[in-house]
Coordinates of C-alpha atoms in Angstrom, one line a residue:
M1 CA -54.6 43.7 -63.5
A2 CA -56.6 47.5 -64.9
S3 CA -59.4 47.3 -66.9
P4 CA -59.9 48.8 -69.5
E5 CA -61.2 51.8 -68.8
E6 CA -58.2 53.6 -66.7
P7 CA -55.6 54.2 -69.7
Q8 CA -58.7 56.1 -72.2
A9 CA -59.0 58.2 -68.6
A10 CA -55.1 59.2 -68.6
R11 CA -55.5 59.8 -72.2
I12 CA -58.4 62.7 -70.6
R13 CA -56.1 64.2 -68.1
L14 CA -52.9 64.4 -70.1
P15 CA -54.3 67.5 -72.4
H16 CA -55.9 69.5 -69.6
L17 CA -52.5 68.9 -67.9
Q18 CA -50.9 70.8 -70.6
L19 CA -53.5 73.0 -71.4
D20 CA -53.0 74.2 -67.7
E21 CA -49.3 75.2 -68.0
L22 CA -49.6 76.6 -70.8
L23 CA -51.8 78.6 -69.2
E24 CA -49.8 79.6 -66.4
E25 CA -47.2 79.9 -68.8
L26 CA -48.7 82.7 -71.2
Q27 CA -49.8 84.1 -67.0
A28 CA -46.6 84.4 -66.5
R29 CA -45.3 86.1 -70.0
L30 CA -48.9 87.9 -70.2
D31 CA -47.7 89.4 -66.4
A32 CA -44.0 90.2 -67.8
A33 CA -44.9 91.9 -70.8
R34 CA -47.7 94.1 -68.7
G35 CA -44.6 95.1 -65.9
T36 CA -42.1 95.9 -68.9
R37 CA -44.6 98.1 -70.0
D38 CA -45.5 99.6 -67.2
R39 CA -41.3 99.9 -65.8
V40 CA -40.7 101.2 -69.8
H41 CA -44.0 103.7 -68.8
S42 CA -41.8 104.8 -64.7
L43 CA -38.9 105.2 -66.9
L44 CA -40.2 107.2 -70.1
E45 CA -41.8 109.9 -67.2
A46 CA -39.1 109.4 -64.8
V47 CA -36.9 111.0 -68.3
L48 CA -39.3 113.4 -68.7
S49 CA -39.3 114.3 -65.2
V50 CA -36.2 114.6 -64.5
G51 CA -35.5 116.3 -68.7
R52 CA -37.6 119.1 -66.8
E53 CA -36.0 120.4 -64.3
L54 CA -33.2 123.6 -64.9
D55 CA -32.5 124.6 -60.5
L56 CA -28.8 121.6 -60.8
E57 CA -29.2 120.9 -57.3
Q58 CA -33.3 120.7 -57.7
A59 CA -32.0 118.4 -60.7
L60 CA -29.8 115.7 -58.3
Y61 CA -32.7 115.9 -56.0
S62 CA -35.2 114.5 -58.8
I63 CA -32.9 111.6 -60.4
V64 CA -31.8 110.3 -57.2
E65 CA -35.4 109.9 -56.3
A66 CA -36.3 108.4 -59.9
A67 CA -34.0 105.6 -59.7
A68 CA -35.2 104.7 -55.6
A69 CA -38.6 104.2 -57.3
L70 CA -37.7 102.5 -60.9
V71 CA -35.5 99.7 -59.0
D72 CA -37.7 99.8 -55.9
A73 CA -34.2 100.3 -53.5
E74 CA -34.7 101.9 -50.4
Y75 CA -31.5 103.6 -50.2
A76 CA -30.5 105.5 -53.5
A77 CA -27.8 108.3 -53.5
L78 CA -25.6 110.3 -55.8
G79 CA -22.4 111.0 -55.5
V80 CA -21.6 114.0 -57.4
I81 CA -17.0 113.4 -58.3
D82 CA -14.3 116.6 -58.0
P83 CA -12.6 118.0 -61.2
D84 CA -9.8 115.9 -60.0
G85 CA -12.2 112.9 -60.9
R86 CA -10.2 111.0 -57.4
R87 CA -12.6 111.6 -55.0
L88 CA -16.9 112.8 -53.9
S89 CA -17.3 115.9 -54.1
A90 CA -20.6 116.6 -53.2
F91 CA -23.2 113.5 -51.6
H92 CA -27.1 113.6 -52.8
T93 CA -29.4 111.3 -50.4
I94 CA -32.7 109.3 -49.9
G95 CA -34.1 107.2 -47.4
V96 CA -31.2 108.3 -44.7
T97 CA -33.1 110.7 -42.5
E98 CA -31.2 113.6 -41.7
E99 CA -31.3 112.3 -37.8
Q100 CA -28.8 109.2 -39.4
I101 CA -26.4 111.9 -41.1
T102 CA -25.8 113.7 -38.5
R103 CA -24.6 109.7 -36.4
I104 CA -22.7 108.9 -39.1
G105 CA -21.4 111.9 -39.9
S106 CA -19.6 114.2 -42.4
F107 CA -20.0 112.1 -46.2
P108 CA -18.0 109.5 -47.9
E109 CA -15.1 111.2 -50.1
G110 CA -15.5 108.2 -52.2
H111 CA -13.3 105.1 -50.5
G112 CA -14.2 101.6 -50.3
I113 CA -17.1 100.2 -53.4
L114 CA -17.9 104.1 -53.6
G115 CA -13.9 104.7 -54.9
E116 CA -13.9 100.8 -56.8
L117 CA -17.0 103.4 -59.3
I118 CA -15.3 106.4 -59.1
S119 CA -11.7 104.4 -60.4
H120 CA -14.1 101.9 -62.7
P121 CA -16.8 103.9 -63.7
E122 CA -18.7 100.4 -64.9
P123 CA -22.2 99.3 -64.0
L124 CA -21.3 96.8 -60.8
R125 CA -23.8 94.8 -59.2
L126 CA -23.1 93.1 -55.8
T127 CA -25.2 90.6 -54.2
K128 CA -24.1 91.0 -51.1
I129 CA -21.1 94.4 -50.6
S130 CA -19.1 92.8 -48.3
E131 CA -17.4 90.2 -49.6
H132 CA -16.8 92.6 -52.2
P133 CA -12.3 93.3 -52.4
A134 CA -12.6 96.8 -52.4
S135 CA -15.8 97.6 -49.1
Y136 CA -14.1 97.8 -46.0
G137 CA -17.0 98.3 -43.2
F138 CA -19.5 101.6 -42.8
P139 CA -18.7 104.1 -40.1
P140 CA -20.7 103.8 -36.8
N141 CA -24.1 103.9 -36.7
H142 CA -24.2 103.6 -40.6
P143 CA -28.2 101.8 -41.3
P144 CA -27.3 97.6 -42.3
M145 CA -26.2 97.3 -46.6
N146 CA -26.2 93.8 -48.3
T147 CA -26.9 94.4 -51.5
F148 CA -26.4 97.0 -54.3
L149 CA -25.7 98.5 -58.4
G150 CA -24.1 101.5 -58.6
V151 CA -23.7 102.7 -62.5
P152 CA -21.8 105.8 -63.6
I153 CA -23.9 108.9 -65.2
R154 CA -21.3 110.7 -67.5
V155 CA -21.9 114.8 -69.0
R156 CA -20.6 114.8 -72.5
D157 CA -18.2 112.0 -72.1
Q158 CA -17.0 112.8 -68.9
I159 CA -18.1 111.9 -65.8
F160 CA -19.9 114.0 -63.6
G161 CA -21.3 111.3 -60.7
N162 CA -22.2 108.1 -59.7
L163 CA -25.5 106.6 -58.8
Y164 CA -25.5 103.8 -56.0
L165 CA -28.4 102.4 -55.2
T166 CA -28.9 99.3 -51.8
E167 CA -31.3 96.8 -50.0
K168 CA -33.8 95.8 -52.7
R169 CA -37.2 96.4 -51.2
G170 CA -38.9 92.8 -50.5
G171 CA -36.0 91.3 -49.4
A172 CA -34.9 90.9 -53.6
Q173 CA -31.3 91.2 -55.6
F174 CA -31.1 93.5 -58.6
D175 CA -31.1 92.0 -61.5
Q176 CA -29.9 92.0 -65.5
E177 CA -33.1 94.8 -65.7
D178 CA -32.6 96.7 -63.6
E179 CA -29.0 98.0 -64.1
S180 CA -30.9 98.9 -67.7
V181 CA -33.1 100.7 -67.0
L182 CA -31.0 102.7 -64.1
S183 CA -28.3 103.0 -66.8
T184 CA -30.7 104.7 -69.8
L185 CA -31.7 106.8 -66.3
A186 CA -28.5 107.7 -66.2
V187 CA -27.6 109.0 -70.0
A188 CA -31.5 110.8 -69.3
A189 CA -29.1 112.6 -66.3
G190 CA -27.0 112.8 -67.8
V191 CA -28.7 115.3 -70.2
A192 CA -30.4 117.1 -67.4
I193 CA -27.5 117.5 -66.0
D194 CA -25.8 119.2 -68.7
N195 CA -28.9 121.2 -69.4
A196 CA -29.0 122.7 -65.9
R197 CA -25.3 123.3 -66.2
L198 CA -25.8 125.1 -69.2
Y199 CA -28.8 126.9 -67.7
E200 CA -26.9 127.7 -64.9
Q201 CA -24.0 129.5 -66.4
S202 CA -25.9 130.9 -68.9
R203 CA -28.2 133.0 -65.5
L204 CA -24.4 133.4 -63.9
R205 CA -23.0 135.7 -67.0
E206 CA -26.3 137.8 -67.1
R207 CA -25.1 138.2 -63.3
W208 CA -22.1 139.3 -64.3
L209 CA -23.5 141.4 -67.5
R210 CA -25.9 143.3 -64.9
A211 CA -23.0 143.5 -62.4
N212 CA -20.3 145.4 -65.6
A213 CA -23.2 147.4 -65.9
E214 CA -23.9 149.2 -63.1
I215 CA -20.3 149.6 -62.6
T216 CA -20.1 151.5 -65.8
H217 CA -23.2 152.9 -65.4
S218 CA -21.6 155.2 -61.8
L219 CA -18.0 155.1 -62.7
M220 CA -18.9 157.3 -65.9
S221 CA -21.6 159.4 -63.9
G222 CA -19.0 160.6 -61.6
G223 CA -19.5 158.0 -58.8
G224 CA -16.9 158.4 -55.9
R225 CA -14.2 155.8 -56.1
T226 CA -15.2 154.0 -53.1
E227 CA -18.1 154.0 -54.0
V228 CA -17.7 151.9 -57.0
L229 CA -14.3 149.9 -55.8
G230 CA -16.8 148.9 -52.8
Q231 CA -19.8 148.0 -55.7
I232 CA -16.9 145.5 -57.1
A233 CA -16.8 143.9 -53.9
E234 CA -20.0 143.8 -53.2
R235 CA -21.1 142.6 -56.3
A236 CA -17.9 140.1 -57.3
A237 CA -19.2 138.2 -53.7
E238 CA -23.1 137.9 -53.5
I239 CA -22.4 136.5 -57.3
T240 CA -19.5 134.2 -56.4
G241 CA -21.5 132.7 -52.3
S242 CA -17.5 134.3 -50.7
A243 CA -17.7 135.2 -47.7
L244 CA -15.0 138.2 -48.3
S245 CA -14.3 140.7 -50.5
A246 CA -11.1 142.8 -50.9
V247 CA -10.6 145.6 -53.5
A248 CA -6.1 146.6 -53.4
L249 CA -4.9 149.6 -55.1
P250 CA -1.4 150.0 -56.4
M251 CA 0.5 152.6 -53.8
E252 CA 2.5 155.2 -56.2
D253 CA 6.8 154.6 -55.0
T254 CA 6.4 152.2 -52.1
G255 CA 6.3 149.1 -54.5
S256 CA 2.5 148.4 -51.9
L257 CA -0.3 147.7 -52.1
A258 CA -3.3 149.3 -50.4
V259 CA -6.6 148.1 -49.0
E260 CA -8.9 150.3 -49.9
I261 CA -12.4 148.3 -49.8
A262 CA -13.0 145.0 -47.5
V263 CA -16.3 143.7 -47.0
G264 CA -18.1 140.2 -45.7
M265 CA -16.9 137.7 -42.4
D266 CA -13.4 140.3 -40.2
A267 CA -13.5 143.0 -43.2
K268 CA -11.9 144.7 -40.5
A269 CA -9.5 143.4 -40.4
H270 CA -8.1 143.7 -44.3
Q271 CA -9.0 146.9 -44.4
G272 CA -7.0 150.1 -45.2
L273 CA -4.2 146.8 -44.4
V274 CA -0.9 147.8 -46.7
L275 CA 0.3 144.9 -48.4
P276 CA 4.1 144.3 -49.4
L277 CA 3.9 142.3 -52.5
D278 CA 5.7 139.2 -51.3
R279 CA 4.4 136.9 -48.7
T280 CA 0.9 138.1 -49.2
L281 CA -1.8 136.1 -52.5
M282 CA -2.8 140.0 -54.0
G283 CA 1.0 140.4 -53.9
L284 CA 1.3 138.1 -56.0
A285 CA -1.6 138.9 -58.3
F286 CA -0.6 142.4 -59.3
S287 CA 3.3 141.5 -59.4
S288 CA 2.6 138.7 -62.0
A289 CA -1.1 140.2 -63.6
A290 CA -2.4 136.2 -63.5
P291 CA -4.7 135.0 -61.1
A292 CA -3.0 133.8 -57.4
V293 CA -5.7 131.0 -56.6
S294 CA -5.6 129.1 -52.8
A295 CA -7.1 125.7 -51.8
D296 CA -7.3 127.0 -48.4
V297 CA -6.0 131.2 -48.0
S298 CA -5.2 130.4 -43.8
H299 CA -2.9 127.3 -44.2
D300 CA -1.1 128.4 -47.6
N301 CA 2.4 128.1 -47.4
R302 CA 3.7 131.3 -49.8
I303 CA 0.5 133.9 -47.5
S304 CA 2.1 135.4 -44.1
P305 CA 0.5 134.4 -41.4
E306 CA 1.4 138.0 -39.8
P307 CA -1.2 140.2 -39.8
P308 CA -4.2 137.4 -38.9
R309 CA -7.5 138.2 -41.2
F310 CA -8.1 134.2 -42.4
Q311 CA -9.5 132.5 -39.5
G312 CA -12.9 130.6 -40.6
L313 CA -11.9 131.4 -44.4
G314 CA -10.5 128.3 -47.1
P315 CA -10.8 128.9 -50.8
A316 CA -10.0 131.5 -52.2
V317 CA -8.2 133.2 -55.3
A318 CA -7.2 137.2 -56.0
V319 CA -7.5 138.2 -59.6
P320 CA -5.9 141.3 -61.1
I321 CA -7.9 144.5 -62.1
G322 CA -6.4 144.3 -65.8
T323 CA -3.7 143.7 -67.3
S324 CA 0.3 143.8 -67.7
E325 CA 0.3 145.5 -71.4
E326 CA -2.4 148.1 -70.1
G327 CA -0.8 148.3 -66.8
V328 CA -3.0 146.4 -63.3
R329 CA -4.6 149.3 -61.2
G330 CA -5.7 146.9 -58.2
V331 CA -6.2 143.7 -57.1
L332 CA -9.5 141.8 -56.4
L333 CA -9.6 139.0 -53.8
L334 CA -12.6 136.7 -52.7
A335 CA -12.0 134.1 -50.0
R336 CA -14.7 131.1 -49.7
S337 CA -15.7 130.3 -45.5
S338 CA -13.9 127.0 -44.9
G339 CA -15.2 124.0 -46.4
R340 CA -16.5 125.3 -49.9
P341 CA -16.3 124.5 -53.0
E342 CA -12.9 126.0 -54.1
F343 CA -12.6 128.7 -56.9
S344 CA -12.5 126.4 -60.5
P345 CA -10.5 127.4 -63.8
T346 CA -14.2 128.5 -64.9
E347 CA -15.8 130.4 -62.5
T348 CA -11.5 132.6 -62.4
E349 CA -11.8 133.3 -65.6
T350 CA -14.7 134.6 -65.3
L351 CA -13.6 136.7 -62.2
Q352 CA -11.0 137.8 -64.1
A353 CA -13.4 138.9 -67.3
F354 CA -15.2 140.3 -64.4
A355 CA -12.2 142.6 -63.1
A356 CA -10.9 143.4 -67.0
Q357 CA -14.3 145.2 -67.4
A358 CA -13.7 147.2 -64.3
A359 CA -10.0 148.6 -65.2
V360 CA -11.7 149.1 -68.6
A361 CA -14.9 151.0 -66.1
M362 CA -11.7 152.7 -64.3
E363 CA -9.6 154.1 -67.8
L364 CA -12.5 155.8 -68.7
A365 CA -13.9 156.9 -65.4
E366 CA -10.0 158.5 -65.2
R367 CA -9.9 159.7 -68.8
R368 CA -13.0 161.6 -68.2
Q369 CA -12.3 163.1 -65.3
D370 CA -8.7 164.1 -66.8
A371 CA -10.7 166.2 -69.5
E372 CA -12.4 167.9 -66.6
E373 CA -9.4 168.8 -65.1
V374 CA -8.0 170.2 -68.0
A375 CA -11.4 171.9 -68.8
V376 CA -11.0 173.7 -65.3
L377 CA -7.7 174.3 -66.4
K378 CA -8.7 176.3 -69.8
D379 CA -11.3 177.4 -67.7
R380 CA -8.6 179.3 -65.1
D381 CA -6.0 180.2 -67.7
R382 CA -8.6 182.4 -68.9
I383 CA -9.6 183.8 -66.6
A384 CA -6.0 184.5 -65.6
R385 CA -5.9 186.3 -68.3
D386 CA -8.6 188.0 -69.0
L387 CA -7.8 189.1 -65.5
H388 CA -4.2 190.5 -66.5
D389 CA -5.1 192.3 -70.0
L390 CA -7.8 193.6 -68.6
A391 CA -8.2 194.3 -64.8
I392 CA -4.6 195.3 -64.3
Q393 CA -4.3 197.2 -67.1
R394 CA -7.6 199.3 -66.1
L395 CA -6.7 199.5 -63.1
F396 CA -3.0 200.4 -63.2
A397 CA -4.8 202.8 -66.1
T398 CA -6.9 204.4 -63.2
G399 CA -4.6 204.4 -61.2
M400 CA -2.0 206.7 -63.3
T401 CA -5.0 209.2 -64.2
L402 CA -5.6 209.6 -60.4
Q403 CA -1.6 210.6 -59.8
S404 CA -1.9 212.8 -62.3
A405 CA -4.9 214.9 -61.6
G406 CA -3.8 215.2 -58.0
R407 CA -1.5 217.4 -59.1
F408 CA -4.1 219.7 -59.8
I409 CA -5.9 219.2 -56.6
E410 CA -5.4 222.0 -53.7
H411 CA -8.3 221.1 -50.9
P412 CA -5.6 218.7 -48.7
E413 CA -8.3 216.5 -47.4
A414 CA -8.7 215.2 -51.1
S415 CA -4.8 216.0 -52.6
E416 CA -4.9 213.1 -49.7
R417 CA -7.8 210.2 -50.4
V418 CA -6.5 210.3 -54.0
V419 CA -3.3 209.0 -52.7
R420 CA -4.7 206.8 -50.8
A421 CA -7.8 205.6 -53.8
V422 CA -3.9 205.2 -55.6
D423 CA -2.8 203.3 -53.1
D424 CA -5.7 200.3 -53.3
L425 CA -5.3 200.6 -56.3
D426 CA -2.0 199.2 -56.3
E427 CA -2.9 196.9 -53.3
T428 CA -5.7 195.7 -55.7
I429 CA -3.6 195.2 -58.1
K430 CA -1.0 192.5 -56.5
I431 CA -4.3 190.3 -54.4
I432 CA -4.7 189.9 -59.0
R433 CA -1.8 189.2 -59.3
S434 CA -1.3 186.7 -56.8
T435 CA -5.1 185.2 -57.3
I436 CA -3.7 184.8 -61.2
F437 CA -0.2 183.1 -60.1
G438 CA -2.9 181.1 -57.8
L439 CA -5.6 179.9 -60.9
R440 CA -2.1 178.4 -62.5
S441 CA -0.5 176.2 -60.0
R442 CA -1.5 172.9 -59.4
E443 CA -1.2 171.6 -56.0
G444 CA -0.2 169.2 -54.6
T445 CA 2.2 167.7 -57.3
D446 CA 5.5 167.2 -54.9
G447 CA 4.5 163.5 -54.5
T448 CA 5.4 163.5 -50.6
G449 CA 1.8 162.3 -49.5
L450 CA 1.0 161.1 -45.4
R451 CA -0.1 157.9 -46.8
A452 CA 3.3 156.9 -49.1
R453 CA 5.3 159.0 -46.0
V454 CA 4.0 156.3 -43.3
V455 CA 4.8 153.1 -45.5
R456 CA 8.3 154.5 -46.1
I457 CA 9.2 155.1 -42.2
A458 CA 7.2 151.1 -41.8
G459 CA 9.5 149.8 -44.2
E460 CA 12.8 151.4 -43.1
A461 CA 12.2 150.5 -40.1
A462 CA 12.4 146.9 -41.2
P463 CA 15.7 146.1 -40.5
V464 CA 16.0 147.5 -37.8
L465 CA 13.1 145.7 -36.0
G466 CA 14.1 142.4 -37.4
F467 CA 10.3 142.0 -39.5
A468 CA 8.3 144.8 -41.0
P469 CA 5.8 145.1 -38.8
S470 CA 1.6 145.9 -40.5
V471 CA 0.5 148.9 -41.7
R472 CA -3.3 149.9 -42.0
L473 CA -4.0 153.3 -43.1
E474 CA -8.4 154.0 -43.3
G475 CA -9.6 157.1 -44.3
L476 CA -8.0 159.7 -46.6
V477 CA -4.8 160.6 -45.1
D478 CA -3.4 161.7 -47.9
T479 CA -6.3 164.8 -48.5
D480 CA -7.7 165.3 -44.8
V481 CA -4.1 165.5 -43.0
P482 CA -3.1 169.1 -42.9
R483 CA 0.4 169.7 -43.4
E484 CA 1.0 170.5 -40.2
I485 CA 0.2 167.5 -38.3
A486 CA 1.1 165.1 -40.7
E487 CA 4.5 166.4 -40.1
H488 CA 4.2 165.9 -35.9
V489 CA 2.6 162.4 -37.3
V490 CA 5.5 161.5 -39.3
A491 CA 7.6 162.2 -36.5
V492 CA 5.9 160.3 -33.7
L493 CA 5.7 157.2 -35.7
S494 CA 10.1 157.4 -36.0
E495 CA 10.9 157.6 -33.2
A496 CA 7.5 155.3 -32.1
L497 CA 9.7 152.4 -34.1
T498 CA 12.1 153.3 -32.9
N499 CA 11.6 152.6 -29.6
I500 CA 9.9 149.1 -30.1
A501 CA 13.6 147.8 -32.0
R502 CA 16.0 149.4 -29.5
H503 CA 13.4 147.8 -25.8
A504 CA 11.1 146.7 -26.7
Q505 CA 12.6 143.1 -27.9
A506 CA 9.0 143.0 -30.5
G507 CA 8.0 139.4 -32.3
R508 CA 5.8 141.8 -33.8
A509 CA 4.3 145.9 -34.4
D510 CA 0.8 147.0 -35.7
V511 CA 0.5 150.3 -37.2
V512 CA -2.7 151.8 -37.6
L513 CA -3.3 156.0 -39.1
T514 CA -7.2 156.7 -38.9
A515 CA -8.6 159.8 -40.5
D516 CA -11.3 161.1 -40.4
S517 CA -14.1 164.4 -39.5
R518 CA -13.3 164.6 -36.2
Q519 CA -9.8 163.5 -35.3
V520 CA -5.9 161.8 -37.0
R521 CA -5.6 158.9 -34.3
L522 CA -1.3 156.9 -34.8
T523 CA -1.9 153.7 -32.7
V524 CA 1.3 151.8 -32.3
T525 CA 1.6 148.1 -31.3
D526 CA 4.1 145.9 -30.3
N527 CA 4.6 142.0 -29.1
G528 CA 7.6 142.7 -27.0
T529 CA 8.6 143.4 -22.6
G530 CA 6.3 146.6 -22.0
I531 CA 7.6 149.5 -20.9
S532 CA 10.4 148.9 -18.3
P533 CA 9.6 151.8 -15.3
D534 CA 13.1 152.3 -14.9
G535 CA 12.9 153.1 -18.3
R536 CA 14.5 156.8 -20.2
R537 CA 11.6 159.0 -20.9
S538 CA 12.7 162.0 -22.9
G539 CA 11.8 160.6 -26.1
L540 CA 7.4 159.3 -24.8
L541 CA 7.4 163.2 -23.6
N542 CA 8.2 164.5 -26.6
M543 CA 5.4 162.2 -28.2
A544 CA 3.1 163.8 -26.0
E545 CA 4.7 167.4 -25.9
R546 CA 3.4 167.4 -29.7
A547 CA 0.0 166.1 -29.3
E548 CA -0.7 169.3 -26.4
Q549 CA 0.9 171.3 -28.9
L550 CA -2.6 171.0 -31.2
G551 CA -4.8 169.4 -28.4
G552 CA -4.5 166.6 -28.6
K553 CA -3.5 163.3 -26.6
M554 CA -0.7 160.2 -26.0
E555 CA -1.8 157.6 -23.8
L556 CA -0.4 153.8 -23.1
S557 CA -1.1 150.7 -22.0
S558 CA -0.4 147.2 -21.9
P559 CA -2.7 144.6 -23.9
A560 CA -3.7 141.7 -22.2
D561 CA -1.3 140.3 -24.3
G562 CA 1.6 141.3 -23.4
G563 CA 3.4 143.8 -25.1
T564 CA 1.9 148.0 -25.5
R565 CA 0.1 149.9 -26.8
L566 CA 0.5 153.6 -27.8
V567 CA -1.7 156.1 -28.5
W568 CA -1.4 159.1 -29.7
W569 CA -4.6 161.2 -31.4
V570 CA -5.2 165.1 -32.6
P571 CA -8.3 167.1 -33.6
K572 CA -8.8 168.3 -37.0
P573 CA -9.0 171.1 -36.8
N574 CA -12.4 174.0 -37.5
V575 CA -14.0 170.6 -35.9
S576 CA -15.1 171.4 -32.2

């Protein structure tokens, strides 16, 4: 039987037990409040840290780093979604070493769980990744991952990318609070990314404006065409991060484009090429007076693979220099290395504006040059008029006076000297008249330059050959090759292409004409059967004799991959 003191002791212990529970609950709530305060403080610090970054790449890295710290995740990644909205174009990670990345291989493109967040841009929290229907496992050498939390990042109501967090430390699960914190960070990340983009765009605009100013200054300062075209190609390649940049200008009366400038990767394969308006990216841009874009220029069915010139290159764009209303003056081609991002519509639009400004500068420079030529011609006319109206008349009058005076000279020797003086005056008058004719005539108006003739011969040979030979012209072919040499070049090229059509059974021919300060060199190569030892040699002998007449030489050889290479060269006049 219990003593009367026992119920009293139980009543005394009960308040103590309730007080302990209340104190424990209060302590737990205080800890939770302190934890919430610390987490909110950490979130605010992360938002401020991310917002300070103006460099886009650094901003993305800061976002991933902040996300991993806020939810205590071992691994974190930010996947940037491609403009088409179907796959990931970039991937920034935390927690995986460079060595692990190398062993795993290429970054994910957005399949499985990552693709689930792309197709359904809503927060996704998983206890075990492998249990989700969209999961199909990890690639070899990938670290094991179970818990998962993902949230989308929106920039101006568009999905920019997704944050992916896995493996909460301590074996814990991601909870609702983690999701809320990460979603809040994603909002701040969207603002930071937008600011970084705007800053990047402003800096890019500034670089384009500076490039336009440089080109305009060079043109208006009298810079040579080659120098200015080189500036256009170099600045465009530098700003867009392109591996190759080339500028092509139209050739008169040929329906072709000639690549005047090429800089960057394998530029020699492009320099001097004569391109048709079809089956080439530059030709498409020129004929349509609109940008022509290729996702992979080395495997584009619209572009002829011959001659090979795009190895190692991927995304490319060709923009016309000028407009259809004012006339297209040329084409600017840019190509990035294989694997690099494609040219976005914004980049293409900016390039088009840059090319349009370059066209305006070229127009102004041509007008200035025309004005200078008009001034020179007017000056020539004035000189010719003065020579005719003043010098010739006075010389003629002097001659008449001497002729009249000669009748009164009785000394034979003196009379003979006067007659010679009159004859000299007549000869001087003839020289002055010839000079006047030269001043009033303009050279080079026949429009039959060597460049156009070479392209025309190659085009006329295409039906007989069964294919169009490639043509490359290097140097000042029209201005630095004397007429006599030009005639021989035309004859040799015509004979060489005829021989290929008759005897070589070739599927390809390459023509290269080079003019430098020392010599003029014509190289014709085919991939045919080679030179038959029993074949007729009259045509080859004629070509060799033409070279020897001018102090040059012709050489025949067989390339390692078969066919024939003909090299015909002659020295330039007045060059030792």
